[in-house]
Coordinates of C-alpha atoms in Angstrom, one line a residue:
M1 CA 11.6 30.8 23.5
E2 CA 11.1 27.2 21.6
N3 CA 8.4 26.2 23.6
L4 CA 6.6 29.0 22.8
F5 CA 7.0 28.4 18.8
I6 CA 6.0 24.9 19.3
I7 CA 2.6 25.9 21.2
I8 CA 1.9 28.5 18.6
N9 CA 2.9 25.7 15.6
I10 CA 0.2 23.4 17.6
A11 CA -2.6 26.2 17.7
V12 CA -2.4 26.8 14.0
F13 CA -2.3 22.9 13.8
L14 CA -5.6 22.9 15.9
A15 CA -7.0 25.9 13.5
L16 CA -6.5 23.8 10.5
L17 CA -8.3 20.8 12.3
G18 CA -11.2 23.0 13.2
V19 CA -11.3 24.1 9.2
L20 CA -11.8 20.2 8.4
F21 CA -14.2 19.6 11.5
V22 CA -16.6 22.4 10.0
M23 CA -16.9 21.0 6.6
Q24 CA -17.6 17.8 7.9
R25 CA -20.1 19.4 9.9
K26 CA -21.1 21.2 7.2
H27 CA -21.5 18.1 5.1
V28 CA -19.0 19.0 2.4
S29 CA -17.9 16.1 0.5
F30 CA -15.5 13.4 1.8
S31 CA -13.4 13.9 -1.5
K32 CA -13.2 17.6 -1.3
R33 CA -12.2 17.5 2.7
V34 CA -9.0 14.9 1.4
F35 CA -8.3 17.5 -0.9
T36 CA -8.5 20.0 1.7
G37 CA -6.6 18.4 4.2
L38 CA -3.7 17.5 1.6
G39 CA -3.5 21.0 0.5
L40 CA -3.7 22.3 3.9
G41 CA -0.6 19.8 5.1
I42 CA 1.3 20.5 2.4
L43 CA 1.3 24.6 2.9
F44 CA 1.9 24.3 6.7
G45 CA 4.2 21.7 6.1
F46 CA 6.5 23.8 4.0
L47 CA 5.8 26.7 5.9
L48 CA 7.6 24.5 8.7
H49 CA 10.5 23.7 6.9
L50 CA 10.9 27.2 5.8
F51 CA 10.6 28.8 9.1
Y52 CA 12.4 26.6 11.7
G53 CA 14.3 23.7 9.1
A54 CA 14.0 20.0 8.6
E55 CA 16.1 19.1 11.5
S56 CA 15.6 21.6 14.3
D57 CA 14.4 21.2 17.6
T58 CA 11.4 23.2 17.1
T59 CA 9.9 21.0 14.0
G60 CA 10.9 18.3 15.3
G61 CA 8.7 19.2 19.2
T62 CA 6.1 20.2 16.5
I63 CA 5.7 17.0 14.6
E64 CA 5.7 14.8 17.4
W65 CA 3.0 16.4 18.7
L66 CA 1.6 16.0 15.3
N67 CA 2.1 12.4 15.1
I68 CA -0.6 12.0 17.5
V69 CA -3.0 12.8 15.3
G70 CA -1.0 11.6 12.1
T71 CA 0.6 8.1 13.3
G72 CA -2.2 7.5 15.6
Y73 CA -4.5 7.5 12.4
V74 CA -1.9 5.2 10.5
R75 CA -1.6 2.5 13.3
L76 CA -6.0 2.8 13.8
L77 CA -6.1 1.5 10.2
Q78 CA -3.5 -1.2 11.2
M79 CA -5.2 -1.8 14.3
V80 CA -7.8 -3.5 12.2
V81 CA -6.0 -4.8 9.2
M82 CA -5.3 -8.3 10.3
P83 CA -8.8 -9.0 11.4
L84 CA -10.2 -7.1 8.4
V85 CA -8.0 -9.9 6.4
F86 CA -8.8 -12.6 8.4
I87 CA -12.9 -11.8 8.6
S88 CA -13.2 -10.6 5.0
I89 CA -11.8 -13.8 2.6
L90 CA -14.1 -15.9 5.7
G91 CA -16.7 -14.3 5.2
A92 CA -16.8 -14.7 1.4
F93 CA -16.9 -18.1 2.1
T94 CA -19.6 -18.2 4.7
R95 CA -21.8 -15.3 2.9
M96 CA -22.1 -17.8 -0.2
K97 CA -19.9 -15.3 -2.2
L98 CA -17.1 -17.6 -3.6
V99 CA -18.8 -21.3 -3.3
N100 CA -19.1 -21.4 -7.2
N101 CA -15.9 -19.8 -8.6
V102 CA -13.3 -19.7 -6.1
G103 CA -10.6 -21.4 -7.7
K104 CA -11.5 -18.9 -11.1
I105 CA -11.2 -16.1 -8.7
S106 CA -7.9 -17.1 -6.9
F107 CA -6.2 -18.0 -9.8
L108 CA -7.3 -14.6 -11.3
V109 CA -6.3 -12.4 -9.0
I110 CA -2.9 -13.8 -8.2
G111 CA -2.7 -13.7 -12.0
I112 CA -2.9 -10.2 -12.6
L113 CA -1.2 -9.2 -9.3
I114 CA 2.0 -11.5 -10.6
G115 CA 1.4 -10.4 -14.4
T116 CA 1.0 -6.6 -13.5
T117 CA 4.4 -7.0 -11.2
A118 CA 5.6 -8.4 -14.3
I119 CA 5.2 -5.5 -16.1
S120 CA 6.5 -3.0 -13.7
A121 CA 9.7 -4.9 -13.5
A122 CA 10.3 -4.4 -17.1
I123 CA 9.4 -0.1 -17.1
G124 CA 11.6 -0.2 -14.1
I125 CA 14.3 -2.3 -16.2
G126 CA 13.8 0.3 -19.1
T127 CA 13.4 3.9 -17.4
T128 CA 16.4 3.1 -15.0
I129 CA 18.1 2.2 -18.6
G130 CA 16.7 5.4 -20.7
F131 CA 17.9 7.3 -18.2
G132 CA 21.8 6.3 -17.6
L133 CA 21.5 5.6 -13.7
D134 CA 24.6 4.0 -12.3
G135 CA 25.1 3.1 -8.7
V136 CA 28.7 3.7 -9.1
Q137 CA 27.7 7.5 -9.2
L138 CA 26.2 7.4 -5.7
T139 CA 28.1 8.6 -2.6
E140 CA 27.9 7.5 1.0
G141 CA 27.4 9.4 3.8
E142 CA 26.8 9.7 7.5
A143 CA 23.0 8.5 7.4
E144 CA 23.6 6.4 4.4
A145 CA 26.1 4.5 6.2
S146 CA 23.8 4.7 9.0
R147 CA 21.3 3.3 7.1
N148 CA 23.6 0.2 6.1
A149 CA 24.5 -0.5 9.6
E150 CA 20.5 -0.8 10.4
L151 CA 19.7 -2.8 7.2
A152 CA 23.0 -5.1 8.1
D153 CA 20.3 -7.5 10.7
R154 CA 18.0 -7.8 7.7
V155 CA 20.6 -8.7 5.2
T156 CA 21.4 -11.6 7.6
E157 CA 17.6 -12.6 7.5
V158 CA 17.6 -12.8 3.5
E159 CA 21.3 -13.2 1.8
N160 CA 21.0 -17.0 2.4
L161 CA 17.2 -17.4 1.7
T162 CA 16.7 -19.9 -1.3
V163 CA 13.5 -19.0 -3.4
P164 CA 11.9 -22.0 -2.0
Q165 CA 12.9 -21.0 0.9
Q166 CA 11.3 -18.1 0.3
L167 CA 7.7 -20.0 -0.4
V168 CA 8.0 -21.7 2.2
Q169 CA 8.4 -18.6 4.8
M170 CA 4.7 -17.8 3.4
I171 CA 3.2 -20.9 5.2
P172 CA 1.4 -20.2 8.4
S173 CA 3.1 -22.4 11.0
N174 CA 1.3 -20.3 13.7
P175 CA -1.3 -18.4 12.7
F176 CA -2.2 -16.6 16.1
A177 CA 1.4 -15.1 15.7
D178 CA 0.7 -14.1 12.5
L179 CA -2.5 -12.5 13.6
T180 CA -0.5 -10.0 15.6
G181 CA 1.9 -9.3 12.3
A182 CA 4.9 -11.1 13.7
R183 CA 6.5 -12.1 10.1
A184 CA 7.2 -10.1 7.3
T185 CA 5.0 -12.9 5.6
S186 CA 2.4 -12.5 8.1
T187 CA -0.4 -10.8 6.0
I188 CA 0.3 -13.8 3.2
A189 CA -0.1 -16.4 5.6
V190 CA -3.2 -14.9 7.4
V191 CA -5.0 -14.9 4.0
I192 CA -4.0 -19.2 3.9
F193 CA -4.8 -19.6 7.2
A194 CA -8.4 -17.9 6.7
A195 CA -8.6 -19.8 3.0
F196 CA -8.1 -22.9 5.2
V197 CA -10.9 -22.3 7.6
G198 CA -13.5 -21.1 4.6
V199 CA -12.4 -24.4 2.6
A200 CA -13.4 -26.4 6.1
F201 CA -16.6 -24.4 6.4
L202 CA -17.8 -25.7 3.3
G203 CA -17.0 -29.2 3.8
V204 CA -18.8 -29.1 7.5
R205 CA -21.8 -26.9 5.8
R206 CA -22.5 -30.3 3.2
K207 CA -22.4 -32.4 6.3
Q208 CA -23.3 -30.6 9.3
P209 CA -25.9 -27.6 7.9
E210 CA -26.7 -26.5 11.4
Q211 CA -23.1 -26.1 12.8
A212 CA -22.3 -24.2 9.8
E213 CA -25.6 -22.0 9.9
L214 CA -24.3 -21.2 13.2
F215 CA -20.6 -20.6 12.8
A216 CA -21.6 -18.7 9.6
K217 CA -23.7 -16.4 12.0
I218 CA -21.1 -15.5 14.3
V219 CA -18.9 -14.9 10.9
D220 CA -21.0 -12.2 9.9
A221 CA -21.6 -10.8 13.2
F222 CA -18.0 -10.3 13.4
Y223 CA -17.6 -9.0 10.1
S224 CA -20.3 -6.4 10.7
I225 CA -18.5 -5.0 14.0
I226 CA -15.3 -5.0 12.1
M227 CA -16.8 -2.7 9.3
R228 CA -18.3 -0.8 11.6
I229 CA -15.1 -0.1 13.6
V230 CA -13.5 0.6 9.6
T231 CA -15.9 3.0 8.8
L232 CA -15.1 5.1 12.6
V233 CA -11.6 5.0 11.3
L234 CA -12.2 6.2 8.0
R235 CA -14.4 9.6 8.9
L236 CA -11.1 10.5 10.2
T237 CA -8.7 10.1 7.5
P238 CA -9.1 14.1 6.1
Y239 CA -7.3 15.0 9.5
G240 CA -4.9 12.0 9.1
I241 CA -3.9 13.1 6.2
L242 CA -3.4 17.3 7.0
A243 CA -1.0 15.7 9.5
L244 CA 0.9 12.8 7.6
I245 CA 1.6 15.3 4.7
T246 CA 2.5 18.2 7.2
K247 CA 5.2 15.9 8.4
V248 CA 6.5 15.3 5.4
A249 CA 6.5 18.6 3.5
A250 CA 8.1 19.5 6.8
T251 CA 11.0 17.2 7.3
S252 CA 11.8 16.6 3.6
N253 CA 15.6 16.8 2.9
Y254 CA 15.0 18.8 -0.2
E255 CA 19.0 19.3 -0.7
A256 CA 18.9 15.8 -0.9
I257 CA 16.4 15.3 -3.3
V258 CA 17.8 17.8 -5.8
S259 CA 21.3 16.0 -5.6
L260 CA 19.4 12.6 -6.0
G261 CA 16.6 14.3 -8.9
K262 CA 17.3 12.4 -11.6
F263 CA 16.7 8.8 -9.5
V264 CA 13.5 10.4 -7.9
I265 CA 12.4 12.1 -11.2
A266 CA 13.1 8.7 -13.0
S267 CA 11.3 6.4 -10.1
Y268 CA 8.0 8.6 -10.7
V269 CA 8.4 8.4 -14.7
A270 CA 8.6 4.3 -14.4
L271 CA 5.1 4.7 -11.4
I272 CA 3.0 7.2 -13.6
L273 CA 4.3 4.7 -16.7
M274 CA 2.9 1.7 -14.7
F275 CA 0.2 3.4 -13.5
I276 CA -0.9 3.9 -17.2
V277 CA -0.7 0.4 -17.3
H278 CA -3.2 0.4 -15.2
L279 CA -5.7 2.6 -16.4
I280 CA -5.2 0.9 -20.2
L281 CA -5.7 -2.8 -18.8
L282 CA -9.3 -0.9 -17.6
S283 CA -9.7 0.6 -21.1
F284 CA -9.4 -3.3 -22.6
A285 CA -12.2 -4.1 -20.4
K286 CA -14.6 -1.1 -21.5
L287 CA -14.4 0.7 -18.6
N288 CA -13.6 4.5 -18.2
P289 CA -10.4 5.0 -16.7
V290 CA -11.3 8.9 -16.1
Q291 CA -13.6 7.4 -13.6
Y292 CA -11.7 5.2 -12.0
V293 CA -9.0 8.1 -11.4
K294 CA -11.4 10.6 -9.9
K295 CA -13.3 7.8 -7.7
G296 CA -10.0 6.0 -6.5
W297 CA -8.3 9.2 -6.0
P298 CA -9.1 9.6 -2.0
T299 CA -7.9 6.2 -1.2
L300 CA -5.1 6.7 -3.7
M301 CA -4.0 10.2 -1.7
F302 CA -4.3 8.5 1.5
A303 CA -2.0 5.7 0.3
F304 CA 0.3 8.4 -1.2
T305 CA 0.8 10.2 2.4
S306 CA 0.6 7.0 4.8
R307 CA 3.2 5.0 3.0
S308 CA 1.0 2.1 4.2
S309 CA -0.6 -0.3 1.5
A310 CA -1.8 -2.5 5.0
G311 CA -3.3 0.6 6.4
T312 CA -5.3 1.7 3.3
L313 CA -6.7 -1.6 3.0
P314 CA -9.8 -0.6 5.0
M315 CA -10.6 2.4 2.1
N316 CA -9.1 -0.3 -1.0
I317 CA -11.9 -2.5 0.1
K318 CA -14.5 0.4 0.7
S319 CA -13.7 1.8 -3.0
Q320 CA -13.6 -1.4 -4.5
T321 CA -17.2 -2.5 -3.1
K322 CA -19.2 0.5 -2.7
D323 CA -17.4 3.2 -5.5
F324 CA -16.3 0.7 -8.4
G325 CA -19.2 -2.2 -8.5
V326 CA -16.8 -4.8 -6.9
S327 CA -18.6 -7.8 -5.7
E328 CA -18.0 -8.4 -1.7
G329 CA -16.4 -11.7 -2.0
I330 CA -13.4 -10.1 -4.7
A331 CA -13.0 -7.5 -3.3
N332 CA -12.3 -9.0 0.1
F333 CA -9.8 -11.4 -1.9
A334 CA -7.9 -8.7 -4.0
G335 CA -7.6 -6.3 -1.1
P336 CA -5.8 -8.7 1.0
F337 CA -3.7 -10.8 -1.3
S338 CA -2.6 -7.2 -2.5
L339 CA -0.7 -6.2 0.5
S340 CA 2.0 -9.1 0.2
I341 CA 1.5 -10.7 -3.2
G342 CA 2.6 -8.6 -6.6
Q343 CA 3.0 -4.7 -4.7
N344 CA 3.9 -2.7 -8.5
G345 CA 5.5 -0.1 -6.9
C346 CA 7.5 -1.7 -3.5
A347 CA 8.3 -5.0 -5.1
G348 CA 8.1 -4.5 -8.6
I349 CA 9.8 -1.5 -10.0
Y350 CA 12.2 -0.2 -7.2
P351 CA 13.8 -3.7 -6.6
A352 CA 14.2 -3.9 -10.2
M353 CA 16.0 -0.4 -10.9
L354 CA 18.3 -0.5 -7.9
A355 CA 19.6 -4.4 -9.6
V356 CA 20.3 -2.8 -12.9
M357 CA 22.4 0.2 -11.3
V358 CA 24.2 -1.7 -9.1
A359 CA 24.8 -4.6 -11.8
P360 CA 27.7 -2.8 -14.1
T361 CA 29.6 -2.9 -10.5
V362 CA 30.1 -6.7 -10.5
G363 CA 30.9 -6.5 -14.3
I364 CA 27.0 -7.6 -15.5
N365 CA 25.8 -6.0 -18.5
P366 CA 22.0 -4.8 -17.8
L367 CA 21.4 -5.0 -21.3
D368 CA 22.3 -8.7 -21.3
P369 CA 18.7 -10.4 -22.2
G370 CA 19.7 -13.6 -19.9
F371 CA 19.9 -11.0 -17.0
I372 CA 16.6 -9.1 -18.2
L373 CA 14.6 -12.0 -18.4
M374 CA 16.3 -13.8 -14.4
L375 CA 15.7 -10.3 -12.9
I376 CA 11.9 -10.0 -14.0
F377 CA 11.5 -14.1 -13.0
V378 CA 13.3 -13.2 -9.6
V379 CA 11.0 -10.0 -8.9
M380 CA 7.9 -11.9 -9.3
I381 CA 8.5 -14.6 -7.2
S382 CA 10.2 -12.6 -4.3
S383 CA 7.2 -10.1 -4.7
F384 CA 5.0 -13.2 -2.4
G385 CA 5.1 -11.8 1.1
V386 CA 6.0 -8.3 0.8
A387 CA 5.0 -6.8 3.9
G388 CA 2.4 -3.8 2.8
V389 CA 4.1 -1.2 5.3
G390 CA 6.9 1.3 5.0
G391 CA 9.8 -0.2 4.5
G392 CA 7.8 -3.4 2.2
A393 CA 10.2 -2.3 -0.6
T394 CA 13.3 -1.9 1.0
F395 CA 12.9 -5.8 2.3
A396 CA 12.0 -7.0 -1.3
S397 CA 15.0 -5.0 -2.7
L398 CA 17.1 -7.0 -0.4
I399 CA 16.0 -10.2 -1.2
V400 CA 16.0 -9.6 -4.9
L401 CA 19.9 -8.3 -5.0
S402 CA 21.0 -11.4 -2.9
V403 CA 19.1 -14.2 -5.2
M404 CA 20.7 -12.1 -8.0
D405 CA 24.1 -12.0 -5.9
L406 CA 24.4 -8.6 -6.3
P407 CA 25.6 -6.2 -4.0
L408 CA 22.9 -5.2 -1.1
A409 CA 24.9 -1.4 0.2
I410 CA 23.0 0.0 -2.7
V411 CA 19.8 0.2 -0.6
G412 CA 20.9 1.9 2.2
L413 CA 22.3 5.0 -0.4
L414 CA 19.2 6.2 -0.9
I415 CA 17.8 6.6 2.4
S416 CA 17.6 10.7 1.7
V417 CA 15.1 10.2 -0.9
E418 CA 13.3 6.9 0.0
P419 CA 10.0 8.5 2.2
L420 CA 9.7 10.7 -1.2
I421 CA 9.9 8.2 -3.4
D422 CA 8.0 5.3 -1.2
M423 CA 5.0 7.8 -1.4
G424 CA 4.5 7.2 -5.2
R425 CA 5.2 3.5 -4.5
T426 CA 2.5 2.3 -2.1
A427 CA 0.4 4.3 -4.3
L428 CA 0.6 2.1 -6.9
N429 CA 0.5 -0.9 -5.0
V430 CA -2.9 0.4 -3.7
S431 CA -3.9 1.1 -7.7
G432 CA -2.7 -2.6 -8.3
G433 CA -4.8 -3.8 -5.9
M434 CA -7.9 -2.0 -6.7
T435 CA -7.3 -3.0 -10.4
T436 CA -7.1 -6.2 -9.7
G437 CA -10.3 -6.2 -7.7
I438 CA -12.1 -4.5 -10.7
L439 CA -10.9 -6.7 -13.5
T440 CA -11.2 -9.7 -11.4
S441 CA -15.1 -8.7 -11.0
R442 CA -15.1 -7.9 -14.8
M443 CA -14.3 -10.8 -16.1
T444 CA -16.6 -13.2 -13.3
G445 CA -19.8 -11.4 -14.0
E446 CA -19.9 -10.2 -10.4
F447 CA -19.7 -6.6 -11.3
D448 CA -21.9 -3.2 -11.2
Q449 CA -21.7 -1.3 -14.1
E450 CA -23.8 1.2 -12.7
V451 CA -22.0 1.9 -9.2
Y452 CA -19.2 2.3 -11.3
E453 CA -20.4 5.1 -13.7
R454 CA -21.8 7.0 -10.4
K455 CA -20.2 9.6 -10.2
E456 CA -20.5 10.2 -6.8
V457 CA -17.9 8.7 -3.9
V458 CA -19.2 7.0 -1.4
E459 CA -18.5 8.3 1.7
A460 CA -17.0 6.2 4.4

């Protein structure tokens, strides 16, 4: 009987995929298909949860089949992330997009990412204090104990890691290994390696222009191929979102969400406040924030459902260049850098909130100005090298709590609501990256105002 229900559920899912396919054949806009997939996924997932329960074998079996589409789509995106990061930055040099002001652009991109992370940490601290969140009130159940046991290995990795050692971790020693994503800091290592190759190209171009021209053509050919792959994958976005949000709605522990509702609400208040800061920064740059929300919504929604900043990178760069008028060179810097530096949600708000919650358990007054300033500084430094995939916030939190000499167990006590909060954190991370690209492009004069003001979202 169980198998029959699974087959029925799969048939319904295939019918929903068919609806999206018909919409695509009728040339319905990309954003409308994304929102349709989101809505259908929420409804279908809720019905699965209602009829079978989050932990039933029927739900598990159904989700296992749905993962072919959902997880498969995310893996396809992750497949092109490292090649895209490397070739995008290198292409920015060979295409002469950043030759004249590469130093200024790098400074602005990193400065905005780190600056907004400091602001997000301050917001996280203020929200935690305002809501009166206290780590003492959290209890450890079977799932939480299991989670803390799983984190034991990661704790060993970071508990003795000083800030200088953390910075050293970002320097690539084997770029080919980093291209496989072998380390948590692989993305920033690939960025650094690509920048070195780009600077070397500029030197060769001055002394051996013929060899440099040949190399530039090879890079341009690889860039065209990779971007074509990205285009093919992005066309699957509505289907991927349908499967991903169905899984979230079907498997969420609503009882745990209710019991930790105060923390969930406080987290989303902080995330929304930081998103408003992004809009305010765009307003200061004399850009319409409403336009940013409308055109960036499909990308933000994919980040929300996939919980992967790295997986969203192709859409991030596409939105910056095709929808917001950011130059290719700057978008190819801001997008990859935002994967590992200054993630406002995962590396800013979340670690700051946990630190404030757990501070009273060891006799520290979270209102102490010295503690607050030190926490913001540690969050800023620790935001370097955070992996842009699901779980990056856990790693960032472990680092911050370890450096601040605070108990680490609180990280595992929030496992039941971690997926729900991580969705909002990831969307904020991606928003921070897109905002950084727009502001940098605006400040360097490499910005197309007409593209930003155009109402239509460019199809993948």
